[in-house]
Short mmCIF file of C-alpha atoms and ligand atoms in Angstrom, two decimals:
data_model
loop_
_atom_site.label_atom_id
_atom_site.label_comp_id
_atom_site.label_asym_id
_atom_site.label_seq_id
_atom_site.Cartn_x
_atom_site.Cartn_y
_atom_site.Cartn_z
CA MET A 80 17.73 127.12 99.76
CA VAL A 81 21.27 126.72 101.11
CA ASP A 82 22.81 130.12 102.17
CA ILE A 83 26.04 130.48 100.09
CA ALA A 84 27.66 132.84 102.52
CA LEU A 85 27.18 130.28 105.28
CA LEU A 86 28.57 127.35 103.56
CA GLU A 87 31.43 129.37 102.15
CA SER A 88 32.67 130.66 106.13
CA ASP A 89 31.80 126.96 107.38
CA LEU A 90 34.30 125.63 104.79
CA THR A 91 37.10 128.38 105.36
CA ALA A 92 36.68 127.59 108.86
CA ALA A 93 37.06 123.84 108.28
CA ILE A 94 39.92 124.18 106.10
CA ALA A 95 41.80 126.57 108.63
CA ALA A 96 41.15 124.19 111.00
CA ALA A 97 42.54 120.79 109.15
CA GLY A 98 45.60 120.10 111.20
CA SER A 99 46.87 117.18 108.73
CA ALA A 100 47.01 116.41 105.15
CA ASP A 101 44.40 113.60 105.98
CA ALA A 102 42.06 116.16 108.05
CA LEU A 103 42.43 118.58 104.86
CA GLU A 104 41.46 115.80 102.25
CA ASP A 105 38.42 114.95 104.58
CA VAL A 106 37.32 118.74 104.17
CA ARG A 107 37.82 118.79 100.24
CA VAL A 108 35.91 115.48 99.82
CA ARG A 109 33.09 117.00 101.78
CA ALA A 110 33.19 119.95 100.00
CA LEU A 111 34.16 119.04 96.32
CA GLY A 112 33.75 115.51 96.35
CA LYS A 113 31.51 113.25 94.40
CA ASN A 114 28.66 113.97 96.92
CA GLY A 115 30.07 117.15 98.40
CA SER A 116 28.19 120.11 99.41
CA VAL A 117 29.81 122.49 96.50
CA THR A 118 29.47 119.77 94.51
CA ALA A 119 25.48 119.39 95.00
CA LEU A 120 25.12 123.06 94.79
CA LEU A 121 26.88 122.89 90.75
CA LYS A 122 24.53 119.90 90.31
CA THR A 123 21.48 122.11 90.68
CA LEU A 124 22.29 124.61 88.02
CA GLY A 125 21.33 121.90 85.24
CA GLY A 126 17.69 122.45 86.63
CA LEU A 127 17.52 125.87 86.32
CA SER A 128 15.96 128.70 84.17
CA PRO A 129 18.45 130.38 81.51
CA GLU A 130 18.02 133.37 83.99
CA GLU A 131 18.68 131.95 87.16
CA LYS A 132 21.75 130.18 85.65
CA GLN A 133 23.31 133.58 84.92
CA THR A 134 23.03 134.86 88.40
CA LYS A 135 23.60 131.33 90.18
CA GLY A 136 26.39 129.94 87.87
CA PRO A 137 29.19 132.62 88.54
CA LEU A 138 28.17 132.57 92.31
CA PHE A 139 28.71 128.77 92.63
CA ASN A 140 31.97 128.43 90.26
CA GLY A 141 33.19 131.31 91.97
CA LEU A 142 32.61 129.67 95.67
CA ARG A 143 34.15 126.42 93.97
CA GLU A 144 37.10 128.23 92.80
CA ARG A 145 37.75 130.03 96.01
CA VAL A 146 37.14 126.91 98.21
CA THR A 147 39.86 125.07 95.78
CA ALA A 148 42.25 127.99 96.23
CA ALA A 149 42.00 127.67 99.96
CA LEU A 150 42.61 124.24 99.97
CA GLY A 151 45.54 124.53 97.94
CA THR A 152 47.11 127.18 99.95
CA ARG A 153 46.41 125.28 103.29
CA LYS A 154 48.11 122.35 101.78
CA THR A 155 51.21 124.11 100.98
CA ILE A 156 51.47 125.16 104.61
CA LEU A 157 51.02 121.86 106.07
CA GLU A 158 53.41 120.50 103.84
CA ALA A 159 55.82 123.24 104.62
CA ALA A 160 55.34 122.34 108.59
CA ALA A 161 55.52 118.69 108.16
CA LEU A 162 59.01 119.17 106.43
CA ASP A 163 60.20 121.35 109.21
CA VAL A 164 59.22 118.67 111.87
CA GLN A 165 61.10 115.95 109.42
CA LEU A 166 64.20 118.30 109.48
CA ALA A 167 64.11 118.91 113.08
CA ALA A 168 64.02 115.49 113.75
CA GLU A 169 66.90 114.46 111.44
CA ARG A 170 68.73 117.02 111.98
CA VAL A 171 72.94 115.90 112.57
CA ASP A 172 74.91 118.25 114.73
CA ILE A 173 78.09 118.52 112.33
CA THR A 174 79.67 120.43 115.30
CA LEU A 175 80.06 117.80 117.71
CA PRO A 176 83.90 116.99 118.06
CA ALA A 177 85.05 114.11 116.17
CA ALA A 178 87.11 112.74 119.21
CA THR A 179 84.22 111.66 120.93
CA VAL A 180 83.16 109.48 117.80
CA PRO A 181 85.16 106.59 118.23
CA VAL A 182 87.52 105.86 115.56
CA GLY A 183 89.70 103.09 113.82
CA ARG A 184 92.59 103.12 112.36
CA LEU A 185 93.85 103.23 108.44
CA HIS A 186 96.06 100.29 107.55
CA PRO A 187 99.71 101.07 106.90
CA VAL A 188 99.23 99.57 103.22
CA HIS A 189 96.20 101.69 102.89
CA ARG A 190 98.18 104.94 103.98
CA VAL A 191 101.12 103.76 101.54
CA MET A 192 98.50 103.35 98.76
CA ASP A 193 97.21 107.06 99.51
CA GLU A 194 100.67 108.21 99.65
CA LEU A 195 101.45 106.46 96.17
CA THR A 196 98.21 107.80 94.95
CA GLU A 197 99.28 111.74 96.17
CA ILE A 198 102.79 111.49 94.78
CA PHE A 199 101.81 110.21 91.56
CA ALA A 200 98.39 112.00 91.11
CA ASP A 201 100.96 115.36 91.31
CA LEU A 202 102.72 113.96 88.32
CA GLY A 203 99.64 113.60 86.51
CA PHE A 204 99.00 109.89 86.65
CA ALA A 205 95.48 108.43 87.11
CA VAL A 206 94.49 105.53 89.07
CA ALA A 207 93.64 102.24 87.32
CA GLU A 208 91.95 99.02 88.41
CA GLY A 209 91.40 95.84 87.17
CA PRO A 210 89.87 92.48 88.54
CA GLU A 211 91.76 90.14 91.04
CA ILE A 212 90.28 86.97 89.36
CA GLU A 213 92.03 87.27 86.00
CA SER A 214 92.26 85.45 82.53
CA ASP A 215 95.32 83.64 81.83
CA TRP A 216 95.83 85.64 78.62
CA HIS A 217 95.69 89.32 80.40
CA ASN A 218 97.99 87.69 83.44
CA PHE A 219 100.42 86.09 81.28
CA THR A 220 99.80 85.74 77.41
CA ALA A 221 99.41 89.32 76.55
CA LEU A 222 102.49 90.07 78.60
CA ASN A 223 104.45 88.18 76.45
CA ILE A 224 104.77 85.07 78.93
CA PRO A 225 102.97 82.38 76.34
CA PRO A 226 101.95 78.95 77.44
CA GLU A 227 105.00 76.62 78.97
CA HIS A 228 106.96 79.74 79.19
CA PRO A 229 109.57 79.49 82.24
CA ALA A 230 108.59 82.66 83.86
CA ARG A 231 104.84 81.28 84.74
CA ALA A 232 106.59 78.61 87.03
CA MET A 233 108.10 81.37 88.86
CA HIS A 234 104.71 82.71 89.90
CA ASP A 235 103.34 80.22 91.64
CA THR A 236 100.06 80.68 90.79
CA PHE A 237 96.56 80.09 92.13
CA TYR A 238 94.44 78.40 89.40
CA PHE A 239 90.81 78.11 89.31
CA PRO A 240 89.04 74.84 87.68
CA ALA A 241 89.01 74.62 84.15
CA ASP A 242 85.70 75.61 82.58
CA ALA A 243 84.01 74.01 79.62
CA ASN A 244 86.53 75.35 77.30
CA GLY A 245 89.36 74.38 79.31
CA ASP A 246 90.23 77.75 80.11
CA ARG A 247 91.39 78.34 83.85
CA LYS A 248 90.98 81.69 85.53
CA LEU A 249 93.51 82.73 88.19
CA LEU A 250 94.22 84.85 90.82
CA ARG A 251 96.49 87.78 89.51
CA THR A 252 100.05 87.27 90.29
CA HIS A 253 101.12 90.84 89.72
CA THR A 254 99.08 94.17 88.82
CA SER A 255 100.68 94.29 85.33
CA PRO A 256 97.35 92.82 83.60
CA VAL A 257 96.02 96.31 84.46
CA GLN A 258 98.63 97.60 81.84
CA ILE A 259 97.00 95.25 79.35
CA ARG A 260 93.50 96.16 80.30
CA THR A 261 94.07 99.79 80.57
CA MET A 262 95.82 100.10 76.71
CA MET A 263 93.01 98.01 75.41
CA SER A 264 90.32 100.68 76.90
CA GLN A 265 92.35 103.93 76.90
CA LYS A 266 93.94 105.75 73.89
CA PRO A 267 97.30 106.86 74.61
CA PRO A 268 98.91 109.11 75.78
CA ILE A 269 98.41 106.92 79.19
CA ARG A 270 99.80 107.57 82.45
CA ILE A 271 98.19 105.38 85.38
CA ILE A 272 99.51 103.62 88.54
CA ALA A 273 97.28 100.69 89.55
CA PRO A 274 97.62 99.88 93.35
CA GLY A 275 95.83 96.37 94.22
CA ARG A 276 95.91 92.92 95.85
CA THR A 277 97.94 90.25 93.98
CA TYR A 278 98.26 86.57 94.93
CA ARG A 279 100.97 83.85 95.04
CA SER A 280 101.12 80.55 96.66
CA ASP A 281 104.05 81.48 98.99
CA SER A 282 104.35 82.03 102.63
CA ASP A 283 107.21 83.14 105.20
CA ALA A 284 108.31 86.08 107.13
CA THR A 285 108.54 88.14 103.96
CA HIS A 286 105.93 86.67 101.61
CA THR A 287 102.21 86.19 102.14
CA PRO A 288 100.00 84.32 99.99
CA MET A 289 98.23 87.88 99.54
CA PHE A 290 100.22 90.68 98.83
CA HIS A 291 99.90 94.54 97.27
CA GLN A 292 101.71 96.15 94.65
CA VAL A 293 101.42 99.36 92.74
CA GLU A 294 102.22 99.06 88.87
CA GLY A 295 102.87 102.28 86.57
CA LEU A 296 102.26 102.50 83.28
CA VAL A 297 103.31 105.35 80.56
CA ILE A 298 102.75 105.28 76.92
CA ASP A 299 103.14 108.02 74.45
CA ARG A 300 105.38 108.85 72.03
CA HIS A 301 109.39 109.44 72.21
CA ILE A 302 109.15 107.90 75.65
CA THR A 303 112.63 106.72 76.96
CA MET A 304 114.44 105.14 79.98
CA ALA A 305 115.35 108.84 81.02
CA HIS A 306 111.92 109.40 81.46
CA LEU A 307 111.82 106.23 83.74
CA ARG A 308 114.43 106.91 85.57
CA TRP A 309 113.52 110.50 86.64
CA THR A 310 109.97 109.35 87.54
CA LEU A 311 110.91 106.89 89.69
CA GLU A 312 114.03 108.92 91.49
CA THR A 313 110.98 111.71 92.02
CA PHE A 314 108.98 109.17 93.23
CA ILE A 315 111.28 107.69 95.52
CA LYS A 316 112.35 111.27 96.98
CA ALA A 317 108.84 112.09 97.98
CA PHE A 318 108.04 108.83 99.44
CA PHE A 319 110.71 108.45 101.83
CA GLU A 320 110.88 112.41 102.08
CA VAL A 321 114.59 113.07 101.16
CA ASP A 322 116.16 115.46 98.86
CA ASP A 323 119.19 113.60 98.08
CA ILE A 324 119.17 110.28 97.14
CA ILE A 325 121.20 108.01 94.81
CA THR A 326 119.69 105.21 92.73
CA ARG A 327 121.14 102.39 90.61
CA PHE A 328 119.60 100.48 87.51
CA ARG A 329 120.37 96.75 87.84
CA PRO A 330 119.74 95.01 84.50
CA SER A 331 117.01 92.42 85.05
CA PHE A 332 114.95 90.66 83.02
CA PHE A 333 110.91 90.53 82.67
CA PRO A 334 109.08 89.26 79.35
CA PHE A 335 107.15 92.23 79.30
CA THR A 336 109.85 94.68 79.48
CA GLU A 337 112.68 95.53 77.05
CA PRO A 338 115.17 96.44 78.70
CA SER A 339 114.36 95.70 81.98
CA ALA A 340 116.08 96.76 85.19
CA GLU A 341 115.81 96.68 88.98
CA LEU A 342 115.81 100.01 91.02
CA ASP A 343 118.29 99.90 93.90
CA VAL A 344 118.31 102.83 96.21
CA GLN A 345 121.17 103.73 98.36
CA CYS A 346 120.60 103.32 102.21
CA GLN A 347 121.93 102.75 105.34
CA TRP A 348 120.76 100.35 108.21
CA GLY A 349 121.89 101.40 111.72
CA GLY A 350 120.01 100.50 115.16
CA GLY A 351 117.36 98.46 113.25
CA GLU A 352 116.69 102.00 111.76
CA LEU A 353 116.84 102.32 107.81
CA LYS A 354 118.27 105.74 106.64
CA VAL A 355 117.36 106.25 102.83
CA GLY A 356 119.91 108.49 100.92
CA GLU A 357 122.97 107.80 102.86
CA GLY A 358 125.31 104.72 103.46
CA SER A 359 126.69 102.44 101.75
CA ASP A 360 123.84 99.35 101.27
CA TRP A 361 121.51 99.23 98.63
CA LEU A 362 117.66 98.58 98.85
CA GLU A 363 115.76 96.68 96.19
CA ILE A 364 112.60 98.60 95.25
CA LEU A 365 111.23 97.69 92.09
CA GLY A 366 111.12 95.94 88.91
CA CYS A 367 110.89 98.20 85.58
CA GLY A 368 111.63 98.40 82.39
CA MET A 369 110.36 99.89 78.44
CA VAL A 370 107.07 98.17 77.19
CA HIS A 371 108.07 95.45 75.25
CA PRO A 372 106.77 96.03 71.58
CA LYS A 373 105.33 92.55 71.48
CA VAL A 374 103.13 93.76 74.59
CA ILE A 375 102.05 96.97 72.97
CA ALA A 376 101.24 95.19 69.93
CA ALA A 377 99.11 92.72 71.68
CA CYS A 378 96.72 95.84 72.93
CA GLY A 379 96.16 96.77 69.39
CA LEU A 380 98.64 99.72 69.43
CA ASP A 381 101.28 100.17 66.88
CA PRO A 382 104.98 99.55 68.54
CA THR A 383 106.39 101.82 65.45
CA GLU A 384 103.96 104.63 66.96
CA TRP A 385 103.64 104.12 70.87
CA GLN A 386 106.29 103.37 73.43
CA GLY A 387 106.64 103.75 77.07
CA PHE A 388 107.83 102.43 80.49
CA ALA A 389 106.32 100.21 83.28
CA PHE A 390 107.34 99.23 86.82
CA GLY A 391 106.07 97.22 89.58
CA CYS A 392 106.57 97.71 93.24
CA GLY A 393 105.76 95.63 96.12
CA ILE A 394 103.53 98.21 98.55
CA ASP A 395 103.96 95.87 101.53
CA ARG A 396 107.75 96.17 101.70
CA LEU A 397 107.54 99.80 101.14
CA ALA A 398 105.12 100.29 104.04
CA MET A 399 107.62 97.98 106.40
CA LEU A 400 110.65 99.83 105.10
CA LYS A 401 108.89 103.60 105.77
CA TYR A 402 106.79 102.60 109.00
CA GLY A 403 109.30 100.09 110.50
CA MET A 404 107.46 96.84 111.01
CA THR A 405 109.48 93.53 110.79
CA ASP A 406 107.22 90.63 110.33
CA LEU A 407 104.80 90.91 107.14
CA ARG A 408 102.43 88.27 108.31
CA ALA A 409 101.30 90.74 111.03
CA PHE A 410 99.92 92.74 108.35
CA PHE A 411 97.35 90.45 107.94
CA ASP A 412 96.46 89.01 111.49
CA ALA A 413 93.86 91.80 112.04
CA ASP A 414 95.44 92.51 115.68
CA LEU A 415 93.71 95.38 117.05
CA ARG A 416 96.92 96.48 119.19
CA TRP A 417 99.19 96.26 116.09
CA LEU A 418 96.51 98.21 114.01
CA LYS A 419 96.36 100.86 117.05
CA HIS A 420 100.22 101.02 117.20
CA TYR A 421 101.07 101.08 113.42
CA GLY A 422 98.02 102.58 111.88
CA PHE A 423 96.73 106.04 110.82
CA SER A 424 94.10 108.32 111.62
CA PHE A 425 91.83 108.60 108.94
CA LEU A 426 91.98 112.40 109.37
CA ASP A 427 95.52 112.49 108.60
CA VAL A 428 95.56 112.77 104.98
CA PRO A 429 98.34 112.71 103.09
CA THR A 430 99.41 115.73 101.09
CA LEU A 431 102.60 116.74 99.24
CA SER A 432 103.20 119.85 100.90
CA GLY A 433 103.07 118.62 104.51
CA GLY A 434 105.11 115.54 103.46
CA VAL A 435 103.56 112.65 102.40
CA GLY A 436 104.23 110.98 105.49
CA ALA A 437 103.96 113.83 108.24
N1 LIG B 1142 104.98 92.51 87.37
C1 LIG B 1142 106.54 92.28 87.70
C2 LIG B 1142 106.54 91.59 89.27
O1 LIG B 1142 105.45 91.26 89.82
C3 LIG B 1142 107.18 93.67 88.02
C4 LIG B 1142 107.14 94.56 86.95
C5 LIG B 1142 106.20 95.34 86.59
C6 LIG B 1142 108.34 94.60 86.07
C7 LIG B 1142 106.36 96.12 85.36
C8 LIG B 1142 108.41 95.51 84.88
C9 LIG B 1142 107.44 96.11 84.57
O2 LIG B 1142 107.60 91.21 89.39
#
């Protein structure tokens, strides 16, 4: 006859001694497995008389329940201990000074994009994106530049080989296709900027085949050129960190805006340095205008209900003007000495309150 008390104290001791999940599982199998000691006891119940069953049944079942509970408790303890070991091993000391970590620098273009985002976010603009490999329709046709339109020739477009249907994809020549994608995927009112890469087959000290633009688009009811002018002046003031600037609109032409204008900012060049807001020179900053009704209609919106303005601005040039680099090609040489000199710390986040260039 098995000594139940002895069996229980043996098992309890084995459970307490189990130092790992595997060891505990061994004890469980020895007690409650198919050939386990407790299981064997329970199996004997079948051959007992009804009277014996009445006394032994609760005894054996009680044993099984206590052993099961002890196994569970031990399991929880072992799991907590294992987690502690893991947490201790994976601990990261966030109090380590960042200066001891080797840091890279943010490219001035990246920096200017962050500044633009900060300035326009404050004016209620969201950031929109579009693909750099674009369809001809988004890049040209929907922007009121139909096939054979002379404006296409001005864009020095990189085309991909035509597909089976004769359609040629292209590298977007400007960020204006994001206007189309945004109007087709969002309901007005719309206020977005779209910074990103653009491509034209052009290369000299002020042109690189890949360059950066930021598009701006506002679509709402009752939008006028006055809203455009104010928005651009507010942007230029914040970007160049000057309170008083004089801007002028020069009449221009873009197929996707009517009327169209270019924005110039009053400036002065002295000793190779640019001062914005004083002097007698003019700096060309960007192209803009009221979104052409045909463009609004091409996106499925009713131009008698919705109108707005758009602008497009070269980011690389903005960076050169603000931070004093003279050769655009150096932007894309990946020369570490240049990056170290002109780059920014990633900890130095632009904020409006600190001045976005601070
Ligand atoms: N997409 C034009 C360009 O690349 C700029 C522009 C954008 C002009 C939006 C007007 C409105 O030159």
